[in-house]
């Protein structure tokens, strides 16, 4: 077990912090220093979520880095809703530090197909495009929900718009796409399920160590030793410990590498 010191630092690179209750948020923030977690990348679901994350970042400016976007695994935004959100982001373009969570609805599509319903992905790609364009124009990271068959389509859009700073969270996909992402310099982050999921362990073992980070995707719950526990940022310490074993690093080396990676992508300062 890594003995924590003033130089031991972790980042939760993907958390839905606005989805916790106010009491839970206060408890989480109070525990961060003891857990050596320096920053939370707080991703958004929709317009209301963006507004909440902006307020939370104002309340905790040193720890919370908000990302603004529209999560793909929900009904599509209406044209008015999308224009409102994009206009809201445009008004803040000089201060926005990340775009997200955005992407394509793999699980919604799978559910529809299993039920025998047709599913047209084109409108969802069209909804994603303005977020990609803004991330490219503003030169900020884009946080992506794009797994399995959706990942190559998203890679194509990122390449078309020359996006350099892409973060695929909780990624799953084929070897060819993983190689493509790695060569493009895209980052991936691992959740606590690195402890027990073979698919995640395989990805974590092979992806370039300079392009990986830790996340919780909280408040999403986990199994294994986390079963029945509230997901909170301190769990990224276990992510780092498991990754260290998979890639042959000491815990101290793994902690420093993942923290450095998050700082490089999101321009974090201690």
mmCIF file of C-alpha atoms in Angstrom:
data_model
loop_
_atom_site.group_PDB
_atom_site.id
_atom_site.type_symbol
_atom_site.label_atom_id
_atom_site.label_comp_id
_atom_site.label_asym_id
_atom_site.label_seq_id
_atom_site.Cartn_x
_atom_site.Cartn_y
_atom_site.Cartn_z
ATOM 1 C CA UNK A 1 0.000 0.000 0.000
ATOM 2 C CA UNK A 2 1.349 3.416 -1.009
ATOM 3 C CA UNK A 3 2.141 5.604 1.996
ATOM 4 C CA UNK A 4 0.558 8.931 1.114
ATOM 5 C CA UNK A 5 2.616 12.077 1.416
ATOM 6 C CA UNK A 6 2.263 15.662 0.271
ATOM 7 C CA UNK A 7 3.385 14.485 -3.192
ATOM 8 C CA UNK A 8 0.734 11.735 -3.460
ATOM 9 C CA UNK A 9 -2.014 13.060 -5.710
ATOM 10 C CA UNK A 10 -4.951 11.599 -7.606
ATOM 11 C CA UNK A 11 -7.519 12.916 -10.083
ATOM 12 C CA UNK A 12 -11.047 11.641 -10.633
ATOM 13 C CA UNK A 13 -11.107 12.319 -14.356
ATOM 14 C CA UNK A 14 -14.822 11.633 -14.838
ATOM 15 C CA UNK A 15 -17.565 12.099 -12.273
ATOM 16 C CA UNK A 16 -21.199 13.239 -12.411
ATOM 17 C CA UNK A 17 -20.777 15.334 -9.291
ATOM 18 C CA UNK A 18 -24.029 17.233 -9.792
ATOM 19 C CA UNK A 19 -25.972 13.965 -9.450
ATOM 20 C CA UNK A 20 -25.061 13.592 -5.777
ATOM 21 C CA UNK A 21 -27.226 15.195 -3.119
ATOM 22 C CA UNK A 22 -26.008 18.427 -1.533
ATOM 23 C CA UNK A 23 -25.141 16.512 1.645
ATOM 24 C CA UNK A 24 -23.188 13.912 -0.320
ATOM 25 C CA UNK A 25 -21.350 16.621 -2.224
ATOM 26 C CA UNK A 26 -20.275 18.283 1.008
ATOM 27 C CA UNK A 27 -19.080 14.975 2.461
ATOM 28 C CA UNK A 28 -17.162 14.134 -0.696
ATOM 29 C CA UNK A 29 -15.437 17.504 -0.825
ATOM 30 C CA UNK A 30 -14.547 17.331 2.870
ATOM 31 C CA UNK A 31 -12.829 13.965 2.311
ATOM 32 C CA UNK A 32 -10.772 14.891 -0.768
ATOM 33 C CA UNK A 33 -7.684 16.150 1.038
ATOM 34 C CA UNK A 34 -7.465 13.046 3.233
ATOM 35 C CA UNK A 35 -7.826 10.889 0.111
ATOM 36 C CA UNK A 36 -5.161 12.956 -1.731
ATOM 37 C CA UNK A 37 -7.610 13.670 -4.571
ATOM 38 C CA UNK A 38 -6.766 17.080 -6.010
ATOM 39 C CA UNK A 39 -9.273 17.509 -8.847
ATOM 40 C CA UNK A 40 -12.630 16.280 -10.122
ATOM 41 C CA UNK A 41 -13.518 16.517 -13.819
ATOM 42 C CA UNK A 42 -17.258 17.098 -13.421
ATOM 43 C CA UNK A 43 -19.098 16.175 -16.615
ATOM 44 C CA UNK A 44 -22.573 17.354 -17.564
ATOM 45 C CA UNK A 45 -25.714 15.644 -18.841
ATOM 46 C CA UNK A 46 -27.732 18.544 -20.277
ATOM 47 C CA UNK A 47 -28.426 22.255 -19.843
ATOM 48 C CA UNK A 48 -29.571 21.985 -16.216
ATOM 49 C CA UNK A 49 -26.569 19.831 -15.408
ATOM 50 C CA UNK A 50 -24.210 22.364 -17.001
ATOM 51 C CA UNK A 51 -25.672 25.156 -14.878
ATOM 52 C CA UNK A 52 -25.279 23.063 -11.723
ATOM 53 C CA UNK A 53 -21.687 22.154 -12.534
ATOM 54 C CA UNK A 54 -20.842 25.785 -13.235
ATOM 55 C CA UNK A 55 -22.162 26.684 -9.778
ATOM 56 C CA UNK A 56 -20.287 23.822 -8.123
ATOM 57 C CA UNK A 57 -17.053 24.855 -9.842
ATOM 58 C CA UNK A 58 -17.562 28.409 -8.552
ATOM 59 C CA UNK A 59 -18.042 26.993 -5.057
ATOM 60 C CA UNK A 60 -14.968 24.745 -5.290
ATOM 61 C CA UNK A 61 -12.736 26.452 -7.877
ATOM 62 C CA UNK A 62 -9.529 24.674 -6.921
ATOM 63 C CA UNK A 63 -10.927 21.151 -7.085
ATOM 64 C CA UNK A 64 -13.732 21.042 -9.664
ATOM 65 C CA UNK A 65 -13.135 21.338 -13.406
ATOM 66 C CA UNK A 66 -16.515 21.407 -15.164
ATOM 67 C CA UNK A 67 -17.131 19.940 -18.613
ATOM 68 C CA UNK A 68 -20.236 21.021 -20.514
ATOM 69 C CA UNK A 69 -22.217 18.954 -22.986
ATOM 70 C CA UNK A 70 -25.214 16.691 -23.648
ATOM 71 C CA UNK A 71 -25.001 13.008 -22.711
ATOM 72 C CA UNK A 72 -25.950 10.725 -25.630
ATOM 73 C CA UNK A 73 -27.707 7.981 -23.640
ATOM 74 C CA UNK A 74 -30.958 9.926 -23.281
ATOM 75 C CA UNK A 75 -33.626 11.279 -25.637
ATOM 76 C CA UNK A 76 -32.120 13.685 -28.135
ATOM 77 C CA UNK A 77 -32.296 17.375 -27.369
ATOM 78 C CA UNK A 78 -34.819 19.359 -29.354
ATOM 79 C CA UNK A 79 -33.402 21.916 -31.760
ATOM 80 C CA UNK A 80 -34.326 24.703 -29.340
ATOM 81 C CA UNK A 81 -32.700 22.873 -26.405
ATOM 82 C CA UNK A 82 -29.539 22.222 -28.380
ATOM 83 C CA UNK A 83 -29.287 25.813 -29.585
ATOM 84 C CA UNK A 84 -29.820 27.072 -26.040
ATOM 85 C CA UNK A 85 -27.048 24.850 -24.684
ATOM 86 C CA UNK A 86 -24.606 25.664 -27.472
ATOM 87 C CA UNK A 87 -25.339 29.387 -27.098
ATOM 88 C CA UNK A 88 -24.764 29.113 -23.350
ATOM 89 C CA UNK A 89 -21.409 27.453 -24.018
ATOM 90 C CA UNK A 90 -20.484 30.028 -26.664
ATOM 91 C CA UNK A 91 -21.037 32.787 -24.117
ATOM 92 C CA UNK A 92 -18.438 31.080 -21.900
ATOM 93 C CA UNK A 93 -15.974 29.969 -24.542
ATOM 94 C CA UNK A 94 -13.048 31.897 -23.095
ATOM 95 C CA UNK A 95 -13.424 30.162 -19.729
ATOM 96 C CA UNK A 96 -14.567 26.664 -20.732
ATOM 97 C CA UNK A 97 -11.976 24.047 -19.835
ATOM 98 C CA UNK A 98 -13.621 20.937 -21.311
ATOM 99 C CA UNK A 99 -16.550 19.764 -23.420
ATOM 100 C CA UNK A 100 -18.531 16.741 -22.301
ATOM 101 C CA UNK A 101 -19.995 14.323 -21.712
ATOM 102 C CA UNK A 102 -20.927 13.793 -25.351
ATOM 103 C CA UNK A 103 -20.818 10.910 -27.796
ATOM 104 C CA UNK A 104 -23.105 8.304 -29.334
ATOM 105 C CA UNK A 105 -25.884 6.199 -27.745
ATOM 106 C CA UNK A 106 -24.550 2.628 -28.052
ATOM 107 C CA UNK A 107 -26.680 1.222 -25.225
ATOM 108 C CA UNK A 108 -29.875 2.965 -26.312
ATOM 109 C CA UNK A 109 -29.363 1.614 -29.811
ATOM 110 C CA UNK A 110 -28.713 -1.919 -28.542
ATOM 111 C CA UNK A 111 -31.877 -1.791 -26.460
ATOM 112 C CA UNK A 112 -33.936 -0.629 -29.432
ATOM 113 C CA UNK A 113 -32.555 -3.323 -31.737
ATOM 114 C CA UNK A 114 -33.194 -6.056 -29.165
ATOM 115 C CA UNK A 115 -36.811 -4.924 -29.010
ATOM 116 C CA UNK A 116 -37.086 -5.003 -32.792
ATOM 117 C CA UNK A 117 -37.229 -1.234 -33.174
ATOM 118 C CA UNK A 118 -35.281 0.620 -35.847
ATOM 119 C CA UNK A 119 -32.670 3.131 -34.748
ATOM 120 C CA UNK A 120 -31.226 5.882 -36.924
ATOM 121 C CA UNK A 121 -27.811 6.977 -35.652
ATOM 122 C CA UNK A 122 -27.459 9.869 -38.098
ATOM 123 C CA UNK A 123 -29.339 12.475 -35.988
ATOM 124 C CA UNK A 124 -27.182 11.578 -33.002
ATOM 125 C CA UNK A 125 -24.020 12.102 -35.044
ATOM 126 C CA UNK A 126 -25.391 15.456 -36.157
ATOM 127 C CA UNK A 127 -26.039 16.395 -32.513
ATOM 128 C CA UNK A 128 -22.474 15.412 -31.569
ATOM 129 C CA UNK A 129 -20.830 17.399 -34.358
ATOM 130 C CA UNK A 130 -21.208 20.956 -32.938
ATOM 131 C CA UNK A 131 -19.614 19.831 -29.680
ATOM 132 C CA UNK A 132 -16.656 18.357 -31.562
ATOM 133 C CA UNK A 133 -16.323 21.532 -33.605
ATOM 134 C CA UNK A 134 -16.259 23.667 -30.479
ATOM 135 C CA UNK A 135 -13.707 21.482 -28.724
ATOM 136 C CA UNK A 136 -11.481 21.775 -31.797
ATOM 137 C CA UNK A 137 -11.962 25.522 -32.134
ATOM 138 C CA UNK A 138 -11.443 26.224 -28.433
ATOM 139 C CA UNK A 139 -8.590 23.717 -28.104
ATOM 140 C CA UNK A 140 -10.041 22.059 -24.986
ATOM 141 C CA UNK A 141 -10.471 18.367 -24.137
ATOM 142 C CA UNK A 142 -13.642 16.630 -25.246
ATOM 143 C CA UNK A 143 -14.975 13.910 -22.926
ATOM 144 C CA UNK A 144 -16.499 11.071 -24.906
ATOM 145 C CA UNK A 145 -18.995 8.293 -24.362
ATOM 146 C CA UNK A 146 -18.207 6.188 -27.437
ATOM 147 C CA UNK A 147 -17.835 2.432 -27.068
ATOM 148 C CA UNK A 148 -17.680 -0.645 -29.299
ATOM 149 C CA UNK A 149 -19.129 0.039 -32.789
ATOM 150 C CA UNK A 150 -19.553 3.743 -32.081
ATOM 151 C CA UNK A 151 -15.887 4.387 -31.361
ATOM 152 C CA UNK A 152 -14.602 4.217 -34.980
ATOM 153 C CA UNK A 153 -17.359 6.614 -36.081
ATOM 154 C CA UNK A 154 -16.390 9.078 -33.378
ATOM 155 C CA UNK A 155 -12.698 8.702 -34.231
ATOM 156 C CA UNK A 156 -13.521 9.607 -37.821
ATOM 157 C CA UNK A 157 -15.273 12.797 -36.707
ATOM 158 C CA UNK A 158 -12.424 13.727 -34.387
ATOM 159 C CA UNK A 159 -9.892 13.201 -37.168
ATOM 160 C CA UNK A 160 -11.975 15.165 -39.651
ATOM 161 C CA UNK A 161 -12.013 18.173 -37.322
ATOM 162 C CA UNK A 162 -8.417 17.675 -36.174
ATOM 163 C CA UNK A 163 -9.316 17.275 -32.508
ATOM 164 C CA UNK A 164 -6.111 16.719 -30.557
ATOM 165 C CA UNK A 165 -7.457 16.437 -26.998
ATOM 166 C CA UNK A 166 -9.912 13.568 -26.724
ATOM 167 C CA UNK A 167 -10.770 11.619 -23.575
ATOM 168 C CA UNK A 168 -12.679 8.340 -24.011
ATOM 169 C CA UNK A 169 -14.041 7.421 -20.596
ATOM 170 C CA UNK A 170 -14.742 3.832 -19.481
ATOM 171 C CA UNK A 171 -13.824 2.677 -22.966
ATOM 172 C CA UNK A 172 -14.559 -0.710 -24.562
ATOM 173 C CA UNK A 173 -13.727 -1.545 -28.151
ATOM 174 C CA UNK A 174 -11.860 -3.679 -30.648
ATOM 175 C CA UNK A 175 -8.078 -3.898 -30.984
ATOM 176 C CA UNK A 176 -7.956 -1.966 -34.253
ATOM 177 C CA UNK A 177 -9.848 0.992 -32.790
ATOM 178 C CA UNK A 178 -7.738 0.920 -29.628
ATOM 179 C CA UNK A 179 -4.583 1.119 -31.752
ATOM 180 C CA UNK A 180 -6.078 3.986 -33.749
ATOM 181 C CA UNK A 181 -6.956 5.906 -30.604
ATOM 182 C CA UNK A 182 -3.527 5.356 -29.104
ATOM 183 C CA UNK A 183 -1.763 6.526 -32.264
ATOM 184 C CA UNK A 184 -3.964 9.641 -32.371
ATOM 185 C CA UNK A 185 -2.888 10.530 -28.844
ATOM 186 C CA UNK A 186 -6.354 10.076 -27.340
ATOM 187 C CA UNK A 187 -6.660 9.394 -23.617
ATOM 188 C CA UNK A 188 -8.694 6.701 -21.857
ATOM 189 C CA UNK A 189 -9.651 6.414 -18.204
ATOM 190 C CA UNK A 190 -10.355 3.372 -16.056
ATOM 191 C CA UNK A 191 -13.031 2.966 -13.389
ATOM 192 C CA UNK A 192 -12.962 0.773 -10.264
ATOM 193 C CA UNK A 193 -14.115 -2.181 -12.376
ATOM 194 C CA UNK A 194 -10.471 -2.556 -13.409
ATOM 195 C CA UNK A 195 -10.388 -4.690 -10.262
ATOM 196 C CA UNK A 196 -12.613 -7.426 -11.718
ATOM 197 C CA UNK A 197 -13.398 -6.857 -15.430
ATOM 198 C CA UNK A 198 -11.112 -8.791 -17.801
ATOM 199 C CA UNK A 199 -11.979 -6.538 -20.759
ATOM 200 C CA UNK A 200 -10.867 -3.437 -18.871
ATOM 201 C CA UNK A 201 -7.767 -5.175 -17.550
ATOM 202 C CA UNK A 202 -6.754 -6.096 -21.089
ATOM 203 C CA UNK A 203 -7.127 -2.500 -22.277
ATOM 204 C CA UNK A 204 -5.302 -1.162 -19.225
ATOM 205 C CA UNK A 205 -2.422 -3.567 -19.782
ATOM 206 C CA UNK A 206 -1.788 -2.463 -23.343
ATOM 207 C CA UNK A 207 -2.697 1.218 -23.677
ATOM 208 C CA UNK A 208 0.211 3.735 -23.638
ATOM 209 C CA UNK A 209 0.945 4.665 -20.044
ATOM 210 C CA UNK A 210 1.223 8.359 -20.963
ATOM 211 C CA UNK A 211 -2.429 8.391 -22.123
ATOM 212 C CA UNK A 212 -4.361 6.834 -19.234
ATOM 213 C CA UNK A 213 -6.203 8.284 -16.231
ATOM 214 C CA UNK A 214 -8.364 7.178 -13.296
ATOM 215 C CA UNK A 215 -12.079 7.870 -12.928
ATOM 216 C CA UNK A 216 -15.127 6.752 -10.972
ATOM 217 C CA UNK A 217 -18.069 7.803 -13.177
ATOM 218 C CA UNK A 218 -19.777 8.347 -9.827
ATOM 219 C CA UNK A 219 -22.400 7.967 -8.621
ATOM 220 C CA UNK A 220 -22.499 4.849 -10.829
ATOM 221 C CA UNK A 221 -22.172 1.811 -8.470
ATOM 222 C CA UNK A 222 -19.579 -0.961 -8.764
ATOM 223 C CA UNK A 223 -19.271 -4.618 -7.825
ATOM 224 C CA UNK A 224 -16.397 -6.585 -6.300
ATOM 225 C CA UNK A 225 -15.005 -4.977 -3.152
ATOM 226 C CA UNK A 226 -17.097 -1.865 -3.929
ATOM 227 C CA UNK A 227 -20.452 -3.662 -3.806
ATOM 228 C CA UNK A 228 -22.957 -1.776 -1.662
ATOM 229 C CA UNK A 229 -20.697 1.253 -1.249
ATOM 230 C CA UNK A 230 -21.395 4.763 -2.453
ATOM 231 C CA UNK A 231 -19.081 5.591 -5.327
ATOM 232 C CA UNK A 232 -16.811 8.498 -4.454
ATOM 233 C CA UNK A 233 -13.554 9.981 -5.775
ATOM 234 C CA UNK A 234 -11.354 8.245 -3.211
ATOM 235 C CA UNK A 235 -11.958 4.984 -5.089
ATOM 236 C CA UNK A 236 -9.504 6.123 -7.775
ATOM 237 C CA UNK A 237 -6.718 5.043 -5.427
ATOM 238 C CA UNK A 238 -7.782 1.444 -6.036
ATOM 239 C CA UNK A 239 -7.861 2.103 -9.778
ATOM 240 C CA UNK A 240 -4.235 3.225 -9.608
ATOM 241 C CA UNK A 241 -3.223 0.248 -7.461
ATOM 242 C CA UNK A 242 -4.745 -2.254 -9.888
ATOM 243 C CA UNK A 243 -3.294 -0.510 -12.934
ATOM 244 C CA UNK A 244 0.158 -0.525 -11.326
ATOM 245 C CA UNK A 245 0.041 -4.316 -11.022
ATOM 246 C CA UNK A 246 -1.119 -4.753 -14.609
ATOM 247 C CA UNK A 247 1.674 -2.649 -16.153
ATOM 248 C CA UNK A 248 4.482 -3.495 -13.752
ATOM 249 C CA UNK A 249 4.865 -0.142 -12.017
ATOM 250 C CA UNK A 250 5.156 0.590 -8.347
ATOM 251 C CA UNK A 251 2.123 2.271 -6.810
ATOM 252 C CA UNK A 252 4.121 5.462 -6.466
ATOM 253 C CA UNK A 253 5.144 5.391 -10.141
ATOM 254 C CA UNK A 254 1.583 4.618 -11.243
ATOM 255 C CA UNK A 255 0.093 7.384 -9.096
ATOM 256 C CA UNK A 256 2.524 9.946 -10.462
ATOM 257 C CA UNK A 257 2.029 8.832 -14.052
ATOM 258 C CA UNK A 258 -1.758 9.018 -13.936
ATOM 259 C CA UNK A 259 -1.717 12.354 -12.120
ATOM 260 C CA UNK A 260 0.757 13.798 -14.616
ATOM 261 C CA UNK A 261 -1.383 12.556 -17.507
ATOM 262 C CA UNK A 262 -4.538 14.208 -16.165
ATOM 263 C CA UNK A 263 -2.657 17.430 -15.487
ATOM 264 C CA UNK A 264 -1.281 17.467 -19.037
ATOM 265 C CA UNK A 265 -4.652 16.924 -20.706
ATOM 266 C CA UNK A 266 -6.738 19.204 -18.494
ATOM 267 C CA UNK A 267 -4.010 21.768 -17.679
ATOM 268 C CA UNK A 268 -4.384 21.188 -13.947
ATOM 269 C CA UNK A 269 -2.225 22.825 -11.328
ATOM 270 C CA UNK A 270 -1.648 21.579 -7.800
#
